[in-house]
Amino acid sequence: MRSAYVAGKRTASGEPGTASLLSESAHSALCSRLVRCEIMPGERLSEAELRSSLGVGASPVREAIRRLEFEKLVAIFPRSGTYVTDIALKDSRSVMELRLELESLSAVLACTRGSVAEKERLVALAERQFATDQLQECIDLDAAFHRSLYRMTRNDYLITTAEIHFNLALRQWYFCSKAVKTPDWTGVDHRPLAAAIAAGDADVAGEHIREHIRHDSQQVVKILTDYGL
């Protein structure tokens, strides 16, 4: 019996193979750089530089780039190269429309499927985020809050889909924070949302999350418009 599938994805025991782990590691690291705008929109990606900085071979890098193209973080142009996708107002609105439904469903499911400990951690994250006056920390805590919320749904398909579109929205915030030195922004208060989820109140939780998505999207659009970005 062969010890692994041809593509090296999983071993005979069902565990991820080396090739799969390397590909996942490359994707995670590169995705983080793109979302945090450590590689800015419009920049061309060099496969050789990525292999060196990520410490992996050509195959994991290429697989990561293909996944990131599907996730709308990079665009591949034949005979030209791979570029980080631009940030546009129309994309911001499109992402918002989808996230309204994904996040609302996540909040509703978290009310009934999240454990007591998970709900307590969500409340604690909301308190920390409300207390900070640092934009970068606020963005990081917001990311932690949303990702915790997704895990509470116990729905792997929803987690994956919500994460992809959250990354697109999160990248907009990182871009605004880097492109504009003193953006006109208001702090995030997830405390009512976290309290509703902790109490299992799906209706109230759904209303709060939808308002949050609309508010954040409107702020991004305003910053991009005001500063001509």
N, CA, C and O of each residue as an XYZ file, in Angstrom:
916
protein
N       0.849     -1.197      0.000
C       0.000      0.000      0.000
C       0.883      1.245      0.000
O       1.887      1.305      0.710
N       0.497      2.243     -0.807
C       1.261      3.472     -0.846
C       1.022      4.265      0.432
O      -0.076      4.241      0.988
N       2.051      4.968      0.896
C       1.952      5.698      2.165
C       1.298      7.053      2.018
O       0.957      7.690      3.015
N       1.116      7.511      0.767
C       0.512      8.825      0.562
C      -0.162      8.863     -0.792
O       0.170      8.077     -1.680
N      -1.120      9.784     -0.958
C      -1.745      9.986     -2.248
C      -0.724     10.579     -3.206
O       0.311     11.099     -2.788
N      -1.029     10.495     -4.496
C      -0.091     10.933     -5.520
C       0.337     12.382     -5.311
O       1.518     12.713     -5.416
N      -0.630     13.235     -5.016
C      -0.319     14.658     -4.853
C       0.343     14.953     -3.520
O       0.747     16.089     -3.273
N       0.461     13.970     -2.670
C       1.087     14.181     -1.376
C       0.204     14.937     -0.413
O       0.681     15.535      0.551
N      -1.103     14.905     -0.683
C      -2.010     15.689      0.148
C      -2.191     15.066      1.520
O      -2.137     15.757      2.537
N      -2.412     13.730      1.543
C      -2.645     13.079      2.826
C      -1.926     11.739      2.867
O      -1.738     11.089      1.839
N      -1.536     11.345      4.044
C      -0.899     10.049      4.233
C      -1.966      8.981      4.305
O      -3.160      9.282      4.279
N      -1.534      7.724      4.395
C      -2.485      6.615      4.461
C      -3.362      6.712      5.696
O      -4.488      6.214      5.692
N      -2.872      7.340      6.744
C      -3.654      7.466      7.972
C      -4.676      8.584      7.895
O      -5.483      8.762      8.808
N      -4.639      9.352      6.783
C      -5.595     10.446      6.643
C      -5.053     11.778      7.113
O      -5.732     12.798      6.997
N      -3.824     11.788      7.648
C      -3.223     13.032      8.109
C      -2.643     13.804      6.928
O      -2.240     13.188      5.941
N      -2.589     15.140      7.001
C      -2.012     15.925      5.906
C      -0.567     15.531      5.658
O       0.202     15.348      6.602
N      -0.188     15.398      4.370
C       1.181     15.077      4.020
C       2.063     16.312      4.047
O       1.588     17.428      4.257
N       3.356     16.096      3.832
C       4.317     17.192      3.881
C       3.998     18.271      2.865
O       4.038     19.459      3.184
N       3.679     17.861      1.629
C       3.386     18.832      0.575
C       2.182     19.689      0.943
O       2.175     20.898      0.711
N       1.162     19.053      1.519
C      -0.041     19.786      1.918
C       0.266     20.792      3.020
O      -0.218     21.923      2.997
N       1.077     20.367      3.983
C       1.432     21.255      5.092
C       2.248     22.454      4.610
O       2.042     23.576      5.072
N       3.171     22.214      3.683
C       3.979     23.297      3.138
C       3.116     24.285      2.363
O       3.298     25.498      2.467
N       2.178     23.757      1.587
C       1.280     24.611      0.817
C       0.408     25.458      1.739
O       0.204     26.649      1.503
N      -0.105     24.818      2.801
C      -0.952     25.535      3.758
C      -0.157     26.615      4.475
O      -0.655     27.720      4.689
N       1.076     26.296      4.846
C       1.933     27.267      5.520
C       2.228     28.455      4.623
O       2.183     29.600      5.071
N       2.532     28.187      3.349
C       2.821     29.263      2.397
C       1.601     30.138      2.188
O       1.708     31.363      2.137
N       0.446     29.511      2.069
C      -0.786     30.276      1.868
C      -1.085     31.156      3.065
O      -1.403     32.335      2.911
N      -0.985     30.584      4.266
C      -1.290     31.343      5.484
C      -0.377     32.547      5.636
O      -0.837     33.645      5.950
N       0.920     32.345      5.413
C       1.888     33.434      5.576
C       1.697     34.522      4.532
O       1.728     35.709      4.855
N       1.500     34.120      3.281
C       1.340     35.109      2.216
C       0.004     35.832      2.339
O      -0.078     37.036      2.096
N      -1.033     35.106      2.711
C      -2.347     35.724      2.915
C      -2.269     36.808      3.986
O      -2.833     37.890      3.822
N      -1.570     36.517      5.078
C      -1.417     37.489      6.159
C      -0.705     38.750      5.667
O      -1.097     39.862      6.019
N       0.321     38.581      4.869
C       1.052     39.736      4.345
C       0.169     40.597      3.441
O       0.226     41.827      3.475
N      -0.643     39.923      2.640
C      -1.517     40.656      1.723
C      -2.618     41.384      2.482
O      -2.895     42.552      2.212
N      -3.243     40.695      3.430
C      -4.336     41.298      4.190
C      -3.839     42.482      5.009
O      -4.520     43.504      5.099
N      -2.656     42.353      5.608
C      -2.095     43.434      6.416
C      -1.423     44.521      5.575
O      -0.862     45.480      6.104
N      -1.494     44.349      4.266
C      -0.903     45.314      3.327
C       0.603     45.489      3.556
O       1.154     46.570      3.349
N       1.252     44.409      3.987
C       2.712     44.418      4.013
C       3.217     44.360      2.575
O       4.315     44.824      2.267
N       2.397     43.783      1.703
C       2.573     43.880      0.255
C       1.370     44.682     -0.236
O       0.232     44.226     -0.124
N       1.608     45.841     -0.765
C       0.521     46.771     -1.065
C      -0.214     46.425     -2.361
O       0.350     45.782     -3.247
N      -1.481     46.856     -2.469
C      -2.242     46.651     -3.703
C      -1.490     47.182     -4.920
O      -0.896     48.259     -4.877
N      -1.526     46.408     -6.005
C      -0.872     46.815     -7.233
C       0.548     46.309     -7.392
O       1.101     46.344     -8.490
N       1.151     45.831     -6.289
C       2.528     45.350     -6.372
C       2.594     44.012     -7.111
O       1.680     43.190     -7.037
N       3.696     43.824     -7.821
C       3.926     42.568     -8.542
C       4.617     41.577     -7.604
O       5.551     41.935     -6.887
N       4.151     40.336     -7.618
C       4.743     39.296     -6.779
C       5.845     38.576     -7.539
O       5.669     38.194     -8.696
N       6.967     38.396     -6.888
C       8.077     37.639     -7.465
C       8.095     36.258     -6.841
O       8.261     36.123     -5.629
N       7.924     35.228     -7.663
C       7.905     33.863     -7.142
C       9.221     33.515     -6.464
O       9.237     32.850     -5.428
N      10.327     33.968     -7.054
C      11.641     33.677     -6.475
C      11.783     34.313     -5.100
O      12.290     33.682     -4.173
N      11.342     35.551     -4.963
C      11.423     36.233     -3.671
C      10.513     35.570     -2.646
O      10.863     35.469     -1.469
N       9.351     35.120     -3.093
C       8.424     34.453     -2.178
C       8.992     33.114     -1.700
O       8.859     32.763     -0.528
N       9.623     32.371     -2.609
C      10.237     31.097     -2.206
C      11.286     31.342     -1.130
O      11.387     30.588     -0.161
N      12.064     32.402     -1.311
C      13.131     32.710     -0.358
C      12.572     33.168      0.984
O      13.006     32.693      2.033
N      11.612     34.090      0.956
C      11.089     34.659      2.199
C      10.204     33.689      2.966
O      10.140     33.739      4.194
N       9.514     32.798      2.237
C       8.630     31.830      2.885
C       9.365     30.543      3.250
O       8.878     29.755      4.061
N      10.530     30.333      2.656
C      11.314     29.146      2.962
C      10.720     27.864      2.424
O      10.864     26.810      3.044
N      10.050     27.932      1.271
C       9.458     26.741      0.656
C       9.823     26.705     -0.824
O      10.383     27.663     -1.356
N       9.505     25.602     -1.480
C       9.818     25.452     -2.888
C       8.781     26.071     -3.802
O       7.865     26.761     -3.355
N       8.941     25.812     -5.088
C       8.075     26.419     -6.095
C       6.624     25.933     -5.998
O       5.690     26.728     -6.111
N       6.441     24.624     -5.787
C       5.073     24.077     -5.783
C       4.191     24.682     -4.693
O       3.076     25.105     -5.000
N       4.639     24.745     -3.425
C       3.795     25.365     -2.397
C       3.465     26.826     -2.693
O       2.355     27.285     -2.424
N       4.445     27.559     -3.253
C       4.189     28.965     -3.587
C       3.134     29.070     -4.676
O       2.224     29.894     -4.585
N       3.251     28.247     -5.697
C       2.288     28.300     -6.800
C       0.890     27.895     -6.348
O      -0.102     28.493     -6.767
N       0.814     26.877     -5.492
C      -0.492     26.479     -4.961
C      -1.100     27.603     -4.117
O      -2.299     27.871     -4.195
N      -0.263     28.250     -3.317
C      -0.743     29.360     -2.490
C      -1.264     30.490     -3.360
O      -2.310     31.071     -3.070
N      -0.544     30.800     -4.416
C      -0.964     31.881     -5.318
C      -2.279     31.533     -6.006
O      -3.132     32.405     -6.176
N      -2.457     30.289     -6.401
C      -3.723     29.890     -7.031
C      -4.890     30.045     -6.060
O      -5.967     30.503     -6.442
N      -4.672     29.664     -4.809
C      -5.731     29.839     -3.806
C      -6.045     31.318     -3.580
O      -7.207     31.708     -3.461
N      -5.000     32.124     -3.523
C      -5.183     33.558     -3.277
C      -5.847     34.245     -4.461
O      -6.529     35.256     -4.292
N      -5.649     33.699     -5.663
C      -6.373     34.236     -6.821
C      -7.865     33.962     -6.662
O      -8.692     34.839     -6.912
N      -8.205     32.748     -6.249
C      -9.611     32.407     -6.007
C     -10.205     33.292     -4.921
O     -11.383     33.644     -4.978
N      -9.393     33.653     -3.933
C      -9.857     34.481     -2.817
C      -9.816     35.974     -3.133
O     -10.078     36.802     -2.261
N      -9.489     36.318     -4.376
C      -9.516     37.703     -4.873
C      -8.449     38.604     -4.240
O      -8.604     39.824     -4.213
N      -7.376     38.009     -3.737
C      -6.305     38.816     -3.165
C      -5.175     39.065     -4.165
O      -4.415     40.022     -4.020
N      -5.066     38.208     -5.174
C      -4.099     38.430     -6.245
C      -4.782     38.178     -7.581
O      -5.815     37.513     -7.659
N      -4.177     38.726     -8.629
C      -4.662     38.508     -9.995
C      -3.487     38.034    -10.836
O      -2.400     38.607    -10.778
N      -3.713     36.981    -11.621
C      -2.670     36.418    -12.467
C      -2.919     36.834    -13.912
O      -3.994     36.594    -14.463
N      -1.926     37.454    -14.510
C      -2.019     37.893    -15.900
C      -0.990     37.114    -16.717
O       0.211     37.273    -16.495
N      -1.437     36.267    -17.665
C      -0.497     35.491    -18.486
C       0.525     36.395    -19.181
O       0.182     37.450    -19.715
N       1.771     35.962    -19.160
C       2.887     36.655    -19.795
C       3.185     38.021    -19.165
O       4.017     38.774    -19.670
N       2.505     38.329    -18.070
C       2.754     39.596    -17.388
C       3.174     39.384    -15.942
O       4.099     40.037    -15.460
N       2.501     38.479    -15.253
C       2.868     38.193    -13.877
C       1.683     38.184    -12.935
O       0.531     38.276    -13.359
N       1.979     38.071    -11.661
C       0.954     38.038    -10.613
C       1.031     39.328     -9.815
O       2.107     39.737     -9.378
N      -0.121     39.966     -9.629
C      -0.174     41.250     -8.950
C      -1.184     41.208     -7.802
O      -2.184     40.492     -7.861
N      -0.904     41.984     -6.767
C      -1.860     42.130     -5.668
C      -3.045     42.932     -6.193
O      -2.864     43.968     -6.833
N      -4.245     42.457     -5.925
C      -5.430     43.142     -6.446
C      -5.583     44.532     -5.832
O      -5.214     44.772     -4.683
N      -6.136     45.431     -6.632
C      -6.390     46.787     -6.161
C      -7.575     46.800     -5.203
O      -8.321     45.826     -5.110
N      -7.738     47.905     -4.496
C      -8.889     48.108     -3.623
C      -9.765     49.172     -4.270
O      -9.323     50.300     -4.486
N     -10.987     48.819     -4.572
C     -11.897     49.725     -5.275
C     -13.201     49.875     -4.511
O     -13.594     48.984     -3.759
N     -13.868     51.000     -4.705
C     -15.123     51.265     -4.006
C     -16.182     50.225     -4.344
O     -16.919     49.777     -3.466
N     -16.259     49.842     -5.615
C     -17.296     48.873     -6.002
C     -17.074     47.531     -5.308
O     -18.029     46.833     -4.967
N     -15.803     47.177     -5.103
C     -15.505     45.928     -4.409
C     -15.920     46.007     -2.943
O     -16.413     45.031     -2.378
N     -15.719     47.172     -2.333
C     -16.106     47.361     -0.941
C     -17.602     47.146     -0.764
O     -18.034     46.504      0.193
N     -18.376     47.675     -1.670
C     -19.844     47.521     -1.582
C     -20.258     46.071     -1.816
O     -21.145     45.557     -1.134
N     -19.619     45.418     -2.771
C     -19.952     44.022     -3.065
C     -19.632     43.113     -1.882
O     -20.417     42.229     -1.539
N     -18.486     43.335     -1.268
C     -18.095     42.546     -0.102
C     -19.081     42.780      1.043
O     -19.464     41.839      1.738
N     -19.486     44.021      1.237
C     -20.433     44.333      2.302
C     -21.745     43.572      2.106
O     -22.280     43.011      3.062
N     -22.266     43.546      0.883
C     -23.540     42.890      0.622
C     -23.499     41.416      1.000
O     -24.455     40.886      1.566
N     -22.399     40.765      0.689
C     -22.276     39.348      1.024
C     -22.036     39.144      2.511
O     -22.604     38.235      3.116
N     -21.203     39.979      3.098
C     -20.880     39.820      4.511
C     -22.104     40.055      5.405
O     -22.205     39.461      6.478
N     -23.018     40.900      4.981
C     -24.233     41.112      5.769
C     -24.933     39.788      6.050
O     -25.432     39.567      7.154
N     -24.969     38.913      5.059
C     -25.657     37.630      5.226
C     -24.775     36.622      5.959
O     -25.252     35.907      6.840
N     -23.499     36.563      5.602
C     -22.600     35.594      6.234
C     -22.419     35.871      7.725
O     -22.464     34.955      8.546
N     -22.215     37.132      8.061
C     -21.977     37.496      9.457
C     -23.251     37.348     10.290
O     -23.200     36.935     11.449
N     -24.380     37.684      9.694
C     -25.644     37.531     10.413
C     -25.902     36.067     10.744
O     -26.298     35.740     11.863
N     -25.677     35.183      9.769
C     -25.853     33.753     10.011
C     -24.863     33.266     11.060
O     -25.212     32.446     11.910
N     -23.631     33.766     11.007
C     -22.623     33.367     11.994
C     -23.060     33.742     13.405
O     -22.929     32.945     14.334
N     -23.577     34.953     13.562
C     -24.011     35.416     14.881
C     -25.172     34.569     15.403
O     -25.211     34.213     16.581
N     -26.107     34.253     14.521
C     -27.272     33.450     14.917
C     -26.834     32.057     15.369
O     -27.280     31.574     16.410
N     -25.965     31.412     14.594
C     -25.508     30.065     14.946
C     -24.659     30.074     16.207
O     -24.732     29.149     17.016
N     -23.849     31.122     16.378
C     -22.994     31.210     17.570
C     -23.823     31.276     18.843
O     -23.385     30.818     19.898
N     -25.004     31.839     18.747
C     -25.874     31.954     19.929
C     -26.229     30.588     20.510
O     -26.319     30.426     21.727
N     -26.428     29.617     19.636
C     -26.871     28.302     20.103
C     -25.758     27.259     20.122
O     -25.847     26.270     20.850
N     -24.709     27.473     19.326
C     -23.662     26.460     19.207
C     -22.390     26.801     19.979
O     -21.582     25.913     20.252
N     -22.204     28.042     20.326
C     -21.011     28.432     21.063
C     -21.061     27.946     22.502
O     -22.124     27.938     23.123
N     -19.924     27.545     23.028
C     -19.862     27.094     24.417
C     -19.855     28.300     25.357
O     -19.650     29.434     24.924
N     -20.076     28.049     26.627
C     -20.048     29.123     27.619
C     -18.667     29.780     27.633
O     -18.557     31.005     27.690
N     -17.620     28.963     27.582
C     -16.254     29.499     27.597
C     -15.993     30.367     26.371
O     -15.371     31.424     26.479
N     -16.460     29.931     25.218
C     -16.272     30.709     23.991
C     -17.013     32.042     24.071
O     -16.505     33.071     23.627
N     -18.196     32.013     24.631
C     -18.967     33.253     24.766
C     -18.293     34.216     25.735
O     -18.307     35.430     25.532
N     -17.712     33.668     26.773
C     -16.988     34.515     27.733
C     -15.767     35.155     27.078
O     -15.469     36.323     27.328
N     -15.062     34.396     26.241
C     -13.895     34.945     25.540
C     -14.320     36.021     24.553
O     -13.608     37.005     24.354
N     -15.483     35.832     23.936
C     -15.991     36.825     22.990
C     -16.305     38.132     23.712
O     -16.000     39.213     23.208
N     -16.909     38.034     24.885
C     -17.210     39.221     25.691
C     -15.916     39.927     26.091
O     -15.836     41.155     26.061
N     -14.905     39.142     26.466
C     -13.615     39.722     26.863
C     -12.945     40.434     25.694
O     -12.362     41.503     25.878
N     -13.019     39.868     24.509
C     -12.451     40.509     23.325
C     -13.148     41.830     23.035
O     -12.504     42.819     22.687
N     -14.464     41.839     23.181
C     -15.231     43.062     22.944
C     -14.835     44.158     23.931
O     -14.742     45.327     23.560
N     -14.606     43.783     25.173
C     -14.192     44.759     26.188
C     -12.806     45.331     25.859
O     -12.589     46.537     25.974
N     -11.880     44.471     25.454
C     -10.531     44.929     25.106
C     -10.553     45.855     23.901
O      -9.848     46.863     23.870
N     -11.362     45.509     22.916
C     -11.418     46.330     21.710
C     -12.023     47.701     22.006
O     -11.561     48.718     21.489
N     -13.048     47.717     22.833
C     -13.689     48.994     23.166
C     -12.737     49.898     23.933
O     -12.807     51.121     23.816
N     -11.846     49.299     24.718
C     -10.961     50.077     25.584
C      -9.779     50.695     24.847
O      -9.203     51.675     25.320
N      -9.409     50.136     23.693
C      -8.214     50.639     23.015
C      -8.502     51.905     22.217
O      -9.598     52.093     21.690
N      -7.485     52.772     22.141
C      -7.601     53.963     21.294
C      -6.583     53.905     20.158
O      -6.335     54.908     19.488
N      -5.990     52.719     19.943
C      -5.011     52.525     18.880
C      -5.669     51.820     17.697
O      -6.213     50.725     17.840
N      -5.616     52.455     16.533
C      -6.310     51.913     15.367
C      -5.823     50.517     15.001
O      -6.640     49.628     14.762
N      -4.504     50.305     14.953
C      -3.980     49.000     14.577
C      -4.430     47.909     15.547
O      -4.796     46.811     15.130
N      -4.401     48.218     16.837
C      -4.841     47.238     17.827
C      -6.329     46.970     17.695
O      -6.782     45.836     17.847
N      -7.085     48.022     17.410
C      -8.522     47.863     17.231
C      -8.823     46.931     16.062
O      -9.699     46.071     16.153
N      -8.091     47.106     14.962
C      -8.278     46.252     13.791
C      -7.916     44.806     14.122
O      -8.643     43.884     13.750
N      -6.795     44.603     14.821
C      -6.364     43.249     15.192
C      -7.388     42.564     16.097
O      -7.689     41.383     15.923
N      -7.915     43.308     17.054
C      -8.903     42.733     17.971
C     -10.224     42.452     17.259
O     -10.915     41.483     17.573
N     -10.566     43.307     16.299
C     -11.780     43.072     15.514
C     -11.645     41.771     14.734
O     -12.591     40.990     14.635
N     -10.447     41.548     14.178
C     -10.197     40.302     13.446
C     -10.337     39.097     14.375
O     -10.952     38.096     14.007
N      -9.775     39.190     15.559
C      -9.871     38.092     16.523
C     -11.322     37.837     16.912
O     -11.733     36.688     17.069
N     -12.097     38.906     17.068
C     -13.506     38.790     17.442
C     -14.283     38.027     16.361
O     -14.994     37.067     16.658
N     -14.138     38.466     15.111
C     -14.888     37.837     14.024
C     -14.491     36.377     13.832
O     -15.351     35.522     13.619
N     -13.199     36.089     13.905
C     -12.757     34.714     13.698
C     -13.215     33.799     14.824
O     -13.504     32.623     14.599
N     -13.280     34.334     16.023
C     -13.826     33.558     17.141
C     -15.302     33.267     16.906
O     -15.789     32.170     17.180
N     -16.002     34.271     16.394
C     -17.429     34.123     16.086
C     -17.640     33.022     15.052
O     -18.535     32.192     15.209
N     -16.826     33.005     13.997
C     -16.977     31.979     12.963
C     -16.786     30.580     13.541
O     -17.556     29.668     13.239
N     -15.762     30.415     14.369
C     -15.497     29.084     14.940
C     -16.666     28.590     15.783
O     -16.907     27.387     15.881
N     -17.379     29.516     16.383
C     -18.513     29.136     17.235
C     -19.690     28.587     16.446
O     -20.599     27.999     17.032
N     -19.693     28.766     15.118
C     -20.806     28.273     14.301
C     -20.768     26.753     14.126
O     -21.789     26.137     13.822
N     -19.571     26.139     14.322
C     -19.390     24.699     14.116
C     -19.757     24.294     12.685
O     -20.197     23.169     12.447
N     -19.575     25.216     11.738
C     -19.894     24.951     10.336
C     -18.658     25.265      9.502
O     -18.356     26.429      9.239
N     -17.948     24.221      9.089
C     -16.690     24.420      8.388
C     -16.852     25.178      7.075
O     -15.976     25.953      6.692
N     -17.968     24.957      6.386
C     -18.186     25.646      5.116
C     -18.403     27.140      5.341
O     -17.891     27.976      4.597
N     -19.152     27.449      6.354
C     -19.395     28.860      6.682
C     -18.108     29.527      7.160
O     -17.820     30.665      6.788
N     -17.341     28.823      7.978
C     -16.082     29.371      8.491
C     -15.166     29.764      7.332
O     -14.622     30.867      7.310
N     -15.002     28.855      6.370
C     -14.118     29.107      5.228
C     -14.607     30.279      4.394
O     -13.825     31.161      4.041
N     -15.897     30.292      4.078
C     -16.450     31.343      3.228
C     -16.420     32.700      3.924
O     -16.054     33.706      3.317
N     -16.803     32.726      5.190
C     -16.802     33.983      5.943
C     -15.397     34.529      6.093
O     -15.192     35.740      6.013
N     -14.420     33.648      6.310
C     -13.023     34.065      6.477
C     -12.486     34.717      5.200
O     -11.787     35.728      5.269
N     -12.807     34.146      4.044
C     -12.335     34.706      2.773
C     -12.834     36.127      2.590
O     -12.069     37.018      2.222
N     -14.108     36.337      2.844
C     -14.679     37.670      2.608
C     -14.342     38.645      3.735
O     -14.277     39.855      3.518
N     -14.129     38.116      4.930
C     -13.665     38.984      6.004
C     -12.263     39.498      5.701
O     -11.957     40.658      5.975
N     -11.410     38.646      5.138
C     -10.062     39.069      4.779
C     -10.081     40.225      3.786
O      -9.255     41.135      3.867
N     -11.020     40.187      2.854
C     -11.123     41.276      1.880
C     -11.504     42.583      2.566
O     -10.964     43.642      2.244
N     -12.431     42.504      3.505
C     -12.830     43.704      4.249
C     -11.716     44.169      5.175
O     -11.466     45.368      5.302
N     -11.050     43.222      5.819
C      -9.969     43.552      6.741
C      -8.821     44.241      6.003
O      -8.212     45.172      6.531
N      -8.528     43.789      4.793
C      -7.456     44.398      4.003
C      -7.774     45.869      3.707
O      -6.870     46.704      3.667
N      -9.037     46.181      3.504
C      -9.426     47.564      3.261
C      -9.073     48.449      4.457
O      -8.607     49.577      4.295
N      -9.307     47.914      5.667
C      -8.999     48.679      6.871
C      -7.503     48.857      7.054
O      -7.047     49.947      7.399
N      -6.737     47.802      6.829
C      -5.280     47.932      6.936
C      -4.759     48.917      5.896
O      -3.857     49.706      6.178
N      -5.323     48.871      4.708
C      -4.900     49.789      3.655
C      -5.189     51.237      4.051
O      -4.343     52.117      3.891
N      -6.388     51.467      4.567
C      -6.752     52.827      4.993
C      -5.836     53.314      6.111
O      -5.434     54.477      6.125
N      -5.508     52.431      7.042
C      -4.665     52.823      8.176
C      -3.243     53.139      7.747
O      -2.558     53.929      8.397
N      -2.783     52.514      6.634
C      -1.437     52.772      6.141
C      -1.399     53.953      5.175
O      -0.455     54.743      5.185
N      -2.430     54.066      4.345
C      -2.444     55.113      3.324
C      -2.805     56.483      3.893
O      -2.419     57.512      3.340
N      -3.553     56.490      5.012
C      -3.996     57.744      5.626
C      -3.445     57.793      7.049
O      -3.743     56.920      7.864
N      -2.651     58.799      7.342
C      -1.983     58.867      8.645
C      -2.960     59.075      9.800
O      -2.816     58.465     10.860
N      -3.945     59.929      9.592
C      -4.908     60.203     10.670
C      -6.331     60.060     10.140
O      -7.043     61.056     10.011
N      -6.755     58.836      9.831
C      -8.098     58.644      9.287
C      -9.180     59.029     10.289
O      -9.012     58.877     11.499
N     -10.281     59.524      9.766
C     -11.419     59.890     10.611
C     -12.212     58.613     10.885
O     -13.029     58.196     10.064
N     -11.971     58.006     12.019
C     -12.617     56.747     12.325
C     -13.200     56.791     13.725
O     -12.759     57.564     14.576
N     -14.176     55.968     13.941
C     -14.774     55.857     15.268
C     -14.527     54.446     15.782
O     -14.497     53.486     15.011
N     -14.350     54.335     17.083
C     -14.052     53.039     17.673
C     -15.189     52.049     17.512
O     -16.333     52.421     17.249
N     -14.846     50.774     17.677
C     -15.827     49.706     17.535
C     -16.286     49.260     18.911
O     -15.474     49.054     19.813
N     -17.586     49.115     19.062
C     -18.138     48.632     20.327
C     -18.927     47.357     20.065
O     -20.105     47.398     19.709
N     -18.256     46.222     20.248
C     -18.896     44.924     20.038
C     -19.547     44.404     21.323
O     -20.053     43.282     21.341
N     -19.543     45.196     22.392
C     -20.067     44.702     23.668
C     -21.541     44.312     23.601
O     -21.903     43.260     24.129
N     -22.420     45.120     22.968
C     -23.830     44.695     22.883
C     -23.999     43.410     22.070
O     -24.827     42.563     22.405
N     -23.210     43.269     20.997
C     -23.272     42.054     20.179
C     -22.812     40.844     20.986
O     -23.473     39.806     20.984
N     -21.682     40.977     21.673
C     -21.162     39.871     22.470
C     -22.139     39.498     23.582
O     -22.325     38.318     23.878
N     -22.759     40.500     24.195
C     -23.729     40.237     25.268
C     -24.942     39.484     24.731
O     -25.458     38.579     25.387
N     -25.398     39.863     23.529
C     -26.553     39.192     22.931
C     -26.227     37.737     22.611
O     -27.056     36.853     22.827
N     -25.021     37.482     22.096
C     -24.616     36.113     21.784
C     -24.481     35.297     23.072
O     -24.894     34.139     23.129
N     -23.901     35.912     24.095
C     -23.751     35.221     25.381
C     -25.110     34.852     25.972
O     -25.259     33.823     26.631
N     -26.099     35.717     25.720
C     -27.450     35.472     26.235
C     -28.264     34.568     25.316
O     -29.376     34.167     25.661
N     -27.713     34.247     24.148
C     -28.436     33.398     23.201
C     -29.552     34.103     22.474
O     -30.470     33.453     21.975
N     -29.495     35.441     22.400
C     -30.538     36.226     21.738
C     -30.171     36.423     20.273
O     -29.494     37.392     19.928
N     -30.609     35.516     19.415
C     -30.224     35.519     18.004
C     -30.741     36.741     17.256
O     -30.038     37.279     16.401
N     -31.951     37.186     17.559
C     -32.531     38.332     16.853
C     -31.714     39.596     17.098
O     -31.380     40.318     16.160
N     -31.398     39.855     18.349
C     -30.627     41.054     18.700
C     -29.209     40.949     18.155
O     -28.667     41.930     17.647
N     -28.600     39.759     18.255
C     -27.248     39.561     17.750
C     -27.192     39.822     16.250
O     -26.254     40.451     15.760
N     -28.196     39.338     15.523
C     -28.243     39.552     14.080
C     -28.346     41.023     13.721
O     -27.707     41.481     12.774
N     -29.150     41.765     14.475
C     -29.301     43.193     14.227
C     -27.996     43.941     14.480
O     -27.617     44.815     13.701
N     -27.314     43.599     15.560
C     -26.062     44.282     15.909
C     -24.974     44.023     14.867
O     -24.256     44.943     14.476
N     -24.850     42.774     14.419
C     -23.776     42.459     13.478
C     -24.027     43.120     12.140
O     -23.081     43.555     11.484
N     -25.272     43.205     11.721
C     -25.577     43.846     10.439
C     -25.294     45.344     10.513
O     -24.790     45.926      9.553
N     -25.607     45.961     11.621
C     -25.316     47.382     11.788
C     -23.806     47.618     11.774
O     -23.328     48.592     11.192
N     -23.068     46.731     12.412
C     -21.605     46.850     12.436
C     -21.028     46.759     11.021
O     -20.162     47.553     10.656
N     -21.498     45.805     10.230
C     -20.999     45.635      8.864
C     -21.288     46.877      8.038
O     -20.414     47.362      7.319
N     -22.498     47.390      8.134
C     -22.855     48.600      7.378
C     -21.991     49.782      7.800
O     -21.480     50.516      6.954
N     -21.828     49.963      9.100
C     -21.071     51.097      9.626
C     -19.618     51.043      9.151
O     -19.078     52.047      8.686
N     -18.988     49.875      9.268
C     -17.587     49.746      8.866
C     -17.412     49.975      7.372
O     -16.467     50.635      6.940
N     -18.331     49.423      6.590
C     -18.244     49.594      5.143
C     -18.390     51.061      4.752
O     -17.685     51.549      3.868
N     -19.300     51.753      5.409
C     -19.503     53.175      5.123
C     -18.268     53.986      5.492
O     -17.920     54.933      4.787
N     -17.600     53.629      6.583
C     -16.386     54.336      6.980
C     -15.271     54.138      5.957
O     -14.568     55.086      5.609
N     -15.112     52.912      5.478
C     -14.092     52.632      4.473
C     -14.364     53.418      3.198
O     -13.459     54.032      2.632
N     -15.606     53.395      2.753
C     -15.976     54.130      1.543
C     -15.700     55.620      1.714
O     -15.212     56.273      0.791
N     -16.011     56.157      2.886
C     -15.788     57.585      3.146
C     -14.299     57.922      3.104
O     -13.904     58.924      2.509
N     -13.477     57.091      3.733
C     -12.032     57.343      3.742
C     -11.465     57.259      2.331
O     -10.693     58.123      1.916
N     -11.846     56.221      1.598
C     -11.344     56.059      0.241
C     -11.775     57.218     -0.653
O     -11.013     57.687     -1.499
N     -13.008     57.669     -0.448
C     -13.544     58.774     -1.276
C     -12.895     60.102     -0.883
O     -12.438     60.852     -1.746
N     -12.856     60.390      0.415
C     -12.315     61.683      0.886
C     -10.861     61.873      0.499
O     -10.437     62.988      0.198
N     -10.096     60.792      0.506
C      -8.671     60.909      0.236
C      -8.313     60.504     -1.193
O      -7.138     60.417     -1.549
N      -9.344     60.256     -2.009
C      -9.110     59.941     -3.404
C      -8.301     58.683     -3.622
O      -7.506     58.609     -4.559
N      -8.495     57.691     -2.766
C      -7.712     56.451     -2.851
C      -8.380     55.440     -3.776
O      -7.861     54.340     -3.966
